[in-house]
Short mmCIF file of C-alpha atoms and ligand atoms in Angstrom, two decimals:
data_model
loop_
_atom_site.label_atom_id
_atom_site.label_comp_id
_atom_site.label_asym_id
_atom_site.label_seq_id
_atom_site.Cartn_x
_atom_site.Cartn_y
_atom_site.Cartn_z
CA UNK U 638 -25.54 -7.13 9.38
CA UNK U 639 -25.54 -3.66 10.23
CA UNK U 640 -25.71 -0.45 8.48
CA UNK U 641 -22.26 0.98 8.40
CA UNK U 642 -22.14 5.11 8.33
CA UNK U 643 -20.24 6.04 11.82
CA UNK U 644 -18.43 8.95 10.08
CA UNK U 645 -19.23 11.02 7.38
CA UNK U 646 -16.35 10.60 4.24
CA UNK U 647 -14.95 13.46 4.92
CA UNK U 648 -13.65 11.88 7.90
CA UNK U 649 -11.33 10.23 5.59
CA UNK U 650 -10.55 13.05 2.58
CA UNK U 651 -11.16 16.21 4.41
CA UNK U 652 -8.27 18.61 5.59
CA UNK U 653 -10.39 20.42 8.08
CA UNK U 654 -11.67 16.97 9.65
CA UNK U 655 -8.02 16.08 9.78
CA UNK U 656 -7.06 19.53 11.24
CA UNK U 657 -9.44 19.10 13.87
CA UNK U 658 -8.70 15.48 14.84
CA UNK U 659 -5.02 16.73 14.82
CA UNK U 660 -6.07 19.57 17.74
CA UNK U 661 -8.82 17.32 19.75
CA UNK U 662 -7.34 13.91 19.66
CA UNK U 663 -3.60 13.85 19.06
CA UNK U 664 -3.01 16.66 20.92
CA UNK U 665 -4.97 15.82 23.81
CA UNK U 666 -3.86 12.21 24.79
CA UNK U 667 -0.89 10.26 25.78
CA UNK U 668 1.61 9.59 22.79
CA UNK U 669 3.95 6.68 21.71
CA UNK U 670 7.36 8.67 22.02
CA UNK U 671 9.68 5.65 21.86
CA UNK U 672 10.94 2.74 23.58
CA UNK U 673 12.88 2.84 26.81
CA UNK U 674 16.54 1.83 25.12
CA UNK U 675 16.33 5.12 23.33
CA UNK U 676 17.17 7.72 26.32
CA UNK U 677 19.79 5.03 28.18
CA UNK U 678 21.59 7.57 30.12
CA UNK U 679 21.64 11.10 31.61
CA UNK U 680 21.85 13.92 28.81
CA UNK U 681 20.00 11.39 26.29
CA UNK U 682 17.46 13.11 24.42
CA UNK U 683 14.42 12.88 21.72
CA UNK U 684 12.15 14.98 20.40
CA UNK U 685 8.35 13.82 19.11
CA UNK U 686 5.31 15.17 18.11
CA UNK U 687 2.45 14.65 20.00
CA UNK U 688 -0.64 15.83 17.78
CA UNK U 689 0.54 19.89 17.50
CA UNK U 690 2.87 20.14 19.72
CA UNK U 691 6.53 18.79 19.49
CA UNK U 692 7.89 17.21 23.15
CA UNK U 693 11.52 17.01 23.88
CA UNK U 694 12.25 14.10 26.34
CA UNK U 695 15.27 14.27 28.51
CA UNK U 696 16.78 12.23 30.77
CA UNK U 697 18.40 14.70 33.85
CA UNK U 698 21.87 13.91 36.05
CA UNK U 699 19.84 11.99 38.72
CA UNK U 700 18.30 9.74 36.27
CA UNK U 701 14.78 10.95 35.87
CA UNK U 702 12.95 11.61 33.14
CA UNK U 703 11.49 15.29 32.03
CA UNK U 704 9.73 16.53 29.25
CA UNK U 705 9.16 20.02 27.95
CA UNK U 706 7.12 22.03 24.68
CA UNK U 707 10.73 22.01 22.57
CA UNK U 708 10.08 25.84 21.87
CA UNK U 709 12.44 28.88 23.18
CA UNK U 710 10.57 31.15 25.25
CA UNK U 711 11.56 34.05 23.33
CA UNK U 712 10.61 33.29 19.50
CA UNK U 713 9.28 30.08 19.51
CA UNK U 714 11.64 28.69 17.75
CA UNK U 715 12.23 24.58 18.46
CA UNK U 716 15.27 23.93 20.32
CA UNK U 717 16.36 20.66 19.23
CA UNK U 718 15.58 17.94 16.80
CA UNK U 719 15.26 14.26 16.31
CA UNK U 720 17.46 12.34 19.02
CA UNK U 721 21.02 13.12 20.63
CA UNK U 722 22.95 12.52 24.12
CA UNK U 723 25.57 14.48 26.12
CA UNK U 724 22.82 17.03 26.76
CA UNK U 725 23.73 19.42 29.45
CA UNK U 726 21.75 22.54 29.10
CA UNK U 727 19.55 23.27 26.04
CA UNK U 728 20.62 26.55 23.70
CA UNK U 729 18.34 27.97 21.13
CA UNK U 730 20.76 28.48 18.27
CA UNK U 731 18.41 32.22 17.08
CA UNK U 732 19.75 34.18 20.24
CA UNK U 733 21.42 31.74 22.20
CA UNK U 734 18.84 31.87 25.17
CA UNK U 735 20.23 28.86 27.45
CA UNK U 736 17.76 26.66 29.75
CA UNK U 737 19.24 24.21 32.21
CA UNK U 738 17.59 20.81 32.08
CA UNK U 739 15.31 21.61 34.82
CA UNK U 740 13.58 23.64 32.16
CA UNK U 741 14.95 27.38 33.98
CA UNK U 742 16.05 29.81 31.75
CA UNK U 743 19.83 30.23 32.58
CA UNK U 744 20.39 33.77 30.78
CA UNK U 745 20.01 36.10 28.03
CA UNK U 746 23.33 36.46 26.69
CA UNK U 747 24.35 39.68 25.36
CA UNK U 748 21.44 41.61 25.14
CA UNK U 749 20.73 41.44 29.00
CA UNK U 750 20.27 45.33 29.19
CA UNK U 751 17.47 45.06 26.87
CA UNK U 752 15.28 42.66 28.87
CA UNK U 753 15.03 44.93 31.67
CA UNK U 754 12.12 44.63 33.91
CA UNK U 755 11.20 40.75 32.47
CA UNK U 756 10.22 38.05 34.96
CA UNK U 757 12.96 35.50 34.09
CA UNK U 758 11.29 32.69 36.09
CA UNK U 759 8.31 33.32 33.34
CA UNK U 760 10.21 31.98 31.16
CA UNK U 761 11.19 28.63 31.72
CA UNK U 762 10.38 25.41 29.72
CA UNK U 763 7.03 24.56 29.73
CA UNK U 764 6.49 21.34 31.00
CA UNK U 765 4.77 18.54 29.40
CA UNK U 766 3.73 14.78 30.94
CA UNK U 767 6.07 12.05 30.59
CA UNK U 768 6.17 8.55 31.89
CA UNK U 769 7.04 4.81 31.27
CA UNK U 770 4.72 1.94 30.50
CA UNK U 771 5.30 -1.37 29.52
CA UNK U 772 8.47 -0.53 28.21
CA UNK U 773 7.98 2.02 26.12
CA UNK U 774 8.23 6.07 26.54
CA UNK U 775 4.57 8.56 26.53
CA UNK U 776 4.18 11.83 26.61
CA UNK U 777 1.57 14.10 27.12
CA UNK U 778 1.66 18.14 26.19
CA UNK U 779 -0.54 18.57 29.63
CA UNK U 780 1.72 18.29 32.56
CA UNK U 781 -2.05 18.03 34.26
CA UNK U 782 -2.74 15.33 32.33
CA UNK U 783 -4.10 11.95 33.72
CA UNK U 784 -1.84 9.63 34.99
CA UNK U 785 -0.23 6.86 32.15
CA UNK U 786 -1.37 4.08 34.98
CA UNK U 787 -4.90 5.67 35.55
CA UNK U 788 -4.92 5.60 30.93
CA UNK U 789 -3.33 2.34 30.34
CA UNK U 790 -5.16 0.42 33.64
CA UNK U 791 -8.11 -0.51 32.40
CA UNK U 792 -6.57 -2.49 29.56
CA UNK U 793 -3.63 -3.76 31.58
CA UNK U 794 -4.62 -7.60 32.41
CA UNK U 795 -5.52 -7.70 28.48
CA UNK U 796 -2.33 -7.62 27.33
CA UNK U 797 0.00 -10.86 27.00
CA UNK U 798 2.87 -12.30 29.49
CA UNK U 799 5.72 -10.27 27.76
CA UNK U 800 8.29 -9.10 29.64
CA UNK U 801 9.05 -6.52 27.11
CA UNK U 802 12.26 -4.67 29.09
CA UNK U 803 13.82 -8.01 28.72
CA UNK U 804 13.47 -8.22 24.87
CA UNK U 805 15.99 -6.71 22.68
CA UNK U 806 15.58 -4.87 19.22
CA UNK U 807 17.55 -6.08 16.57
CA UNK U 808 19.71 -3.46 14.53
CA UNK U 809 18.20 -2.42 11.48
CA UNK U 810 14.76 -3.95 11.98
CA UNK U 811 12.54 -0.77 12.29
CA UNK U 812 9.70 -0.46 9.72
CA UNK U 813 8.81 2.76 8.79
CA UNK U 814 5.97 2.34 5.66
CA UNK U 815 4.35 5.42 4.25
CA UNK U 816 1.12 4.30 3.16
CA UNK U 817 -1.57 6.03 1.04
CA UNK U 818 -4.44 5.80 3.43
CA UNK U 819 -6.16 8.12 6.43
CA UNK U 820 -5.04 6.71 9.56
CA UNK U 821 -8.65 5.45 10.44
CA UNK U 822 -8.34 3.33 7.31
CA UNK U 823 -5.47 1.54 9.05
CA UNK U 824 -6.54 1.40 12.29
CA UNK U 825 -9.74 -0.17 11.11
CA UNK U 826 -7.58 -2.67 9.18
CA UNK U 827 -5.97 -3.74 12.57
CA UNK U 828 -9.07 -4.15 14.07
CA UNK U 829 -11.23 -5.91 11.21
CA UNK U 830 -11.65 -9.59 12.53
CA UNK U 831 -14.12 -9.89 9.27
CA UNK U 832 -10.59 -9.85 7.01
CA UNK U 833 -8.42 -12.50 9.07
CA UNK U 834 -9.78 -15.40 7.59
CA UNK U 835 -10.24 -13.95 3.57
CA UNK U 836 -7.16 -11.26 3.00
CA UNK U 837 -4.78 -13.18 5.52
CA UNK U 838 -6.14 -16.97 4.10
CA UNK U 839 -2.77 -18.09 3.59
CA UNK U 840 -0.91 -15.32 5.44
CA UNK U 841 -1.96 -15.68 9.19
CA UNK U 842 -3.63 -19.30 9.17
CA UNK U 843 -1.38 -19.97 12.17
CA UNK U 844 -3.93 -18.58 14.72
CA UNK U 845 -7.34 -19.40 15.08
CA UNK U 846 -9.42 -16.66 14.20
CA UNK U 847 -12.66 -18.70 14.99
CA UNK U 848 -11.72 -18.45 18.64
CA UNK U 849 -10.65 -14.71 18.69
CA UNK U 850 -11.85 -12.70 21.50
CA UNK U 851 -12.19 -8.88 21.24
CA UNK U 852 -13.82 -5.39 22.10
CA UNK U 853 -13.23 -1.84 23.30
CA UNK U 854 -11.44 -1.09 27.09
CA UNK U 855 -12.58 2.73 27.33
CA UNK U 856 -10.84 3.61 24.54
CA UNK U 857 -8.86 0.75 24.04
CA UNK U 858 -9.38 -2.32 21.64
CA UNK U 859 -8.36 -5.70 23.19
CA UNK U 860 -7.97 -8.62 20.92
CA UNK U 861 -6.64 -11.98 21.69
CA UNK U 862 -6.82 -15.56 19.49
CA UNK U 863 -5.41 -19.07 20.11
CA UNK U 864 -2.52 -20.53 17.81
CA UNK U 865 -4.14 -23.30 15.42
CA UNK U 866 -3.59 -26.84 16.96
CA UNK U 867 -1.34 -27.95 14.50
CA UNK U 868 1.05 -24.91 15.61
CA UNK U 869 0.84 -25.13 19.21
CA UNK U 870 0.77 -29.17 19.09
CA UNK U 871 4.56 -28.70 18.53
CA UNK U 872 5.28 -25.17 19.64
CA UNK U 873 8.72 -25.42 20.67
CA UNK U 874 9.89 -26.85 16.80
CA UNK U 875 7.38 -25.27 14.89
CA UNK U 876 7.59 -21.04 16.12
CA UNK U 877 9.82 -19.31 13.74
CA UNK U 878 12.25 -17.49 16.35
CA UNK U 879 13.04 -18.54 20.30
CA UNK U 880 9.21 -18.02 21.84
CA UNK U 881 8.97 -14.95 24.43
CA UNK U 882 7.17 -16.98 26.44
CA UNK U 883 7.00 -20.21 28.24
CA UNK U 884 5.45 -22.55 26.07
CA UNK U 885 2.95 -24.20 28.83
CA UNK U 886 1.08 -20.78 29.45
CA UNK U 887 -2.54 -22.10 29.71
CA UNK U 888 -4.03 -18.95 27.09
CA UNK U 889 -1.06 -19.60 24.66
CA UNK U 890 -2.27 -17.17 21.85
CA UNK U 891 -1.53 -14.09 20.52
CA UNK U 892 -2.51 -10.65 21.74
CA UNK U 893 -3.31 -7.94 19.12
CA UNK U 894 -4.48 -4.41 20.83
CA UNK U 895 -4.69 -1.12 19.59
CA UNK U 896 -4.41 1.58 22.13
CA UNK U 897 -6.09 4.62 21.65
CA UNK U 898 -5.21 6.63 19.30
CA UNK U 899 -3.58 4.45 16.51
CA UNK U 900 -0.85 2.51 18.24
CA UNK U 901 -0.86 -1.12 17.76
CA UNK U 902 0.88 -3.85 19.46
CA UNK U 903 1.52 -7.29 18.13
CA UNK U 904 2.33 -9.45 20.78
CA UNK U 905 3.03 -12.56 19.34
CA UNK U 906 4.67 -16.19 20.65
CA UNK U 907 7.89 -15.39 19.03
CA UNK U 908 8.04 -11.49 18.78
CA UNK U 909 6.76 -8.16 20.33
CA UNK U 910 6.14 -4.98 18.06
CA UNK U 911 4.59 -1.87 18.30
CA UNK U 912 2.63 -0.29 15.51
CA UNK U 913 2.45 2.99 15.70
CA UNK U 914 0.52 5.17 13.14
CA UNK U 915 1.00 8.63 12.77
CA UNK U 916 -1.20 10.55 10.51
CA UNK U 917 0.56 12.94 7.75
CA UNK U 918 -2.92 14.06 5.85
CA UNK U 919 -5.94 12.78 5.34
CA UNK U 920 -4.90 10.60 2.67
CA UNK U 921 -1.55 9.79 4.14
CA UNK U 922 -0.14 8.04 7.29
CA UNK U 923 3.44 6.93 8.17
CA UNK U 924 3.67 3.84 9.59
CA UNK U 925 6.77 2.72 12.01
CA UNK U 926 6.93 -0.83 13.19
CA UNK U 927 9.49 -1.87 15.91
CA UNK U 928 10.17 -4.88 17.13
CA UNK U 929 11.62 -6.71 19.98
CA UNK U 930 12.91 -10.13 20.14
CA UNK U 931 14.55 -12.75 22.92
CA UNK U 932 17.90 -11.90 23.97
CA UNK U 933 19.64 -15.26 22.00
CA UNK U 934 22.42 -15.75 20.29
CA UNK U 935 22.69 -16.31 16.25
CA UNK U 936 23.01 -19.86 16.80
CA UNK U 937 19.33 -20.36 18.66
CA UNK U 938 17.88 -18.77 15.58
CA UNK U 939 19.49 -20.22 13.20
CA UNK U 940 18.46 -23.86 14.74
CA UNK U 941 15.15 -22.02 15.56
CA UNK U 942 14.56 -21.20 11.62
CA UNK U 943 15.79 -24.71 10.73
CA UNK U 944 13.79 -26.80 13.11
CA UNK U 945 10.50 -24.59 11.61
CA UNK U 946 11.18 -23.92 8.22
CA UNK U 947 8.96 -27.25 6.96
CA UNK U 948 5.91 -26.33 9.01
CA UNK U 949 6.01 -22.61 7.41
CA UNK U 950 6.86 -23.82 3.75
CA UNK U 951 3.17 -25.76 4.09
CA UNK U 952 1.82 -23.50 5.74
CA UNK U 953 2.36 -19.68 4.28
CA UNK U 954 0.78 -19.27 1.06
CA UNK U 955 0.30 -15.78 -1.25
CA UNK U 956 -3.54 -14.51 -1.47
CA UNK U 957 -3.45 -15.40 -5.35
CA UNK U 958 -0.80 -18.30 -6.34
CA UNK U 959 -0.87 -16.42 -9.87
CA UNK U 960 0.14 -13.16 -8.86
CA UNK U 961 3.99 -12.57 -9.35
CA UNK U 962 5.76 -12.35 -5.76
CA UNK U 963 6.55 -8.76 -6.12
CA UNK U 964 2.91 -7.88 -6.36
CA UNK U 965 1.54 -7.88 -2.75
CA UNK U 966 -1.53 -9.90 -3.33
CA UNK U 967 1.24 -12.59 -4.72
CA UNK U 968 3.75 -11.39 -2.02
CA UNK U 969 2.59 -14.26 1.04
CA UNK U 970 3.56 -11.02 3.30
CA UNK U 971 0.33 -10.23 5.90
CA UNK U 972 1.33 -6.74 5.89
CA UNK U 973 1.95 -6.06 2.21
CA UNK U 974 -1.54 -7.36 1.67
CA UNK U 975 -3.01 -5.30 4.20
CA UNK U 976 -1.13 -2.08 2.97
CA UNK U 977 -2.08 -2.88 -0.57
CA UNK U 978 -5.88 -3.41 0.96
CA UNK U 979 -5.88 -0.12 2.73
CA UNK U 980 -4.35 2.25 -0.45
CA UNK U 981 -7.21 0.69 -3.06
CA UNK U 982 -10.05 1.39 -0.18
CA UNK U 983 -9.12 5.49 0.17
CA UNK U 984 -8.22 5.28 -3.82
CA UNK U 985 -12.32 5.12 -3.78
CA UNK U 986 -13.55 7.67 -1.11
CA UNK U 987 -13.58 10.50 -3.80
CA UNK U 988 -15.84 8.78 -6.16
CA UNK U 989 -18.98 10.30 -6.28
CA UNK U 990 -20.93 7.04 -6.22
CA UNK U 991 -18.76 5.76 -3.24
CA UNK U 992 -21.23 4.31 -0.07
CA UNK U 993 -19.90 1.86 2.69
CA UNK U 994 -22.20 -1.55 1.86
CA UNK U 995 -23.33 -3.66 5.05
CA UNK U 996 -21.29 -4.51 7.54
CA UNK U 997 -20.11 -7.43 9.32
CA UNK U 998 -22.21 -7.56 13.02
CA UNK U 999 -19.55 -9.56 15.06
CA UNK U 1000 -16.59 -9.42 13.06
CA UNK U 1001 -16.41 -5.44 12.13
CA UNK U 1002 -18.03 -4.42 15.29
CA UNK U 1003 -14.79 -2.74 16.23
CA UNK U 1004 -14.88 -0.71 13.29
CA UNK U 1005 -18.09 0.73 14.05
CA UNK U 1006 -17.51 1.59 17.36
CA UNK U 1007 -13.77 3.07 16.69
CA UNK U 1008 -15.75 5.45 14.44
CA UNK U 1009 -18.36 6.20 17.13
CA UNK U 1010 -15.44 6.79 19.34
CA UNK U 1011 -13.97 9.41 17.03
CA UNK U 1012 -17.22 10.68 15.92
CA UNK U 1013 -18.12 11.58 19.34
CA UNK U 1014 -15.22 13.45 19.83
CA UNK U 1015 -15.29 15.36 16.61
CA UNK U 1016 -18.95 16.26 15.90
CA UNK U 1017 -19.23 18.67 18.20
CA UNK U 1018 -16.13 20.89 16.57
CA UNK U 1019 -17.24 19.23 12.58
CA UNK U 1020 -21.11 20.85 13.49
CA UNK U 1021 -20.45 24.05 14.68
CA UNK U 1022 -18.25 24.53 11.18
CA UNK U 1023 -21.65 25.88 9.54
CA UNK U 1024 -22.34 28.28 12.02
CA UNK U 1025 -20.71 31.66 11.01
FE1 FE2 W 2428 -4.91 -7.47 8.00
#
């Protein structure tokens, strides 16, 4: 049992707390900007925000990635928005200032004569860090930045066998859940072993939580557990969809990280997703799930589904048999329950006679130190707030 008071509350309610994780956290480390099927070919775009700034990601004629701070040089104003293709040079639509996708500002149309004397190689794009891991997209606004491999390396060999450039994303299966929680509430969700066994009783009995192994990478939270017996014992009949992996892999398990900050994967014997959160206030967070699945046709999951459905029908059970299906404590869906979970904890934070209780030594470890991990970074900024 430990005492459990890593933050203050106002980590979780406060606007200025959330303004300030905002500048020294999100905007100072590598971000989830996609996966690598969304910029396929040269002129493919997509813009993201990366704590304050916003990125645009392009792919160039020669194939290579490059990312710039989607603002005009003259105004400010953002060039483009959300994701496109046939990009050949980028236009702000205010006073048509044109950049060519090397970032150099091509001309000032019409008003050349009133620029006189300007440096115009001042006023290219300015670069931000982009690169590919695992198969998905990062950026980072500092073109200085550490290297992705130098980041993602120490938690590399934690990670499961998935070959996640050869899995495919179904149409229609993103996620996107806007949830009534900070983003720490969530996070520590992901990473609360404690839970597995009480919220998840019926939802996620499947893997053997007894066995789990976990803990912080740097900054990184590792997590891997075995599948029950009864599961693996008949793997090939029993997993829902065609596994991603070969079924005689001697740690046959699942693996469960969360990479720093707030972006979950779920790498699992029959699926891959990523989790990522993305914080809207302090009391709100936006949650997109995508997944990716084995390249097979309809008719290996449909004999997939048939040759497991018995195992699952025993097996997946809602949190309270009473509850009507449409409530998520009666739903039998892991992540309604946790969502549900999550929205009645930061319902509480602004009673006046909230306190955290004890916590769990092994099991909600990771909690603690995810807020020691945050609170280091913050405290500095959250102290110096009473000195005027
Ligand atoms: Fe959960």
């Amino acid at each position: 049992m430990n005492s459990n008071n890593g933050l203050p509350i106002e980590a979780y309610i406060d606007s200025h707390f959330f303004e300030l994780e905002q500048k020294h956290i999100f905007s100072n480390t590598w971000a989830f900007a996609g996966l690598i099927e969304d910029i396929k070919i040269p002129g493919d775009y997509l813009t993201v925000q990366a704590g304050l700034s916003n990125i645009v990601i392009i792919k160039n004629e020669h194939g290579d990635l490059l990312a710039y701070h989607n603002m005009c040089r003259h105004r400010g104003t953002q060039l483009l928005e959300g994701k496109g293709s046939g990009l050949k040079k980028l236009t702000c639509p205010y006073h048509d200032w044109t950049y060519q996708l090397s970032g150099e500002l091509v001309s000032l149309p019409k008003s050349r004569n009133e620029f006189t004397g300007i440096e115009k190689d001042c006023l290219n794009l300015k670069p931000a860090n982009v690169g590919i891991w695992r198969g998905m997209i990062w950026v980072h606004p500092d073109p200085n930045s550490t290297s992705l491999q130098d980041w993602f390396g120490p938690i590399e060999n934690q990670l499961g066998p998935h070959e996640v450039e050869s899995l495919v994303e179904f149409k229609d299966s993103v996620v996107i859940e806007d949830i009534n929680a900070n983003w720490k509430v969530i996070v520590e969700n992901y990473i609360d072993h404690y839970h597995l066994a009480q919220l998840h009783a019926g939802t996620l009995n499947m893997y053997n939580h007894k066995k789990a192994q976990f803990g912080f990478v740097g900054k990184h939270f590792k997590f891997w557990e075995p599948l029950t017996d009864d599961y693996q014992r008949n793997l090939q009949q029993n997993a829902a969809s065609p596994l991603v992996y070969q079924s005689g892999l001697n740690n046959i398990g699942v693996w469960v990280p969360m990479l720093f900050p707030g972006i979950g994967l779920a790498e699992l014997e029959s699926s891959w997703s990523v989790f990522h959160i993305i914080p809207i206030s302090p009391s709100k967070s936006r949650v997109i799930v995508r997944t990716k699945m084995k390249d097979s046709g309809t008719l290996d999951y449909l004999k997939q589904s048939l040759s497991s459905a018995a195992f699952w029908d025993k097996k997946v059970k809602p949190k309270y048999a009473s509850f009507d299906q449409n409530h998520p404590l009666g739903s039998a869906d892991f992540m309604r329950e946790d969502i549900y979970i999550c929205e009645q904890l930061q319902k509480s934070f602004t009673s006046p006679q909230f306190e955290f209780g004890p916590s769990a030594s092994f099991g909600e470890a990771p909690i603690r130190q995810h807020q020691e991990l945050i609170w280091n970074i913050i405290k500095p900024y959250w102290d110096s707030r009473l000195v005027s």
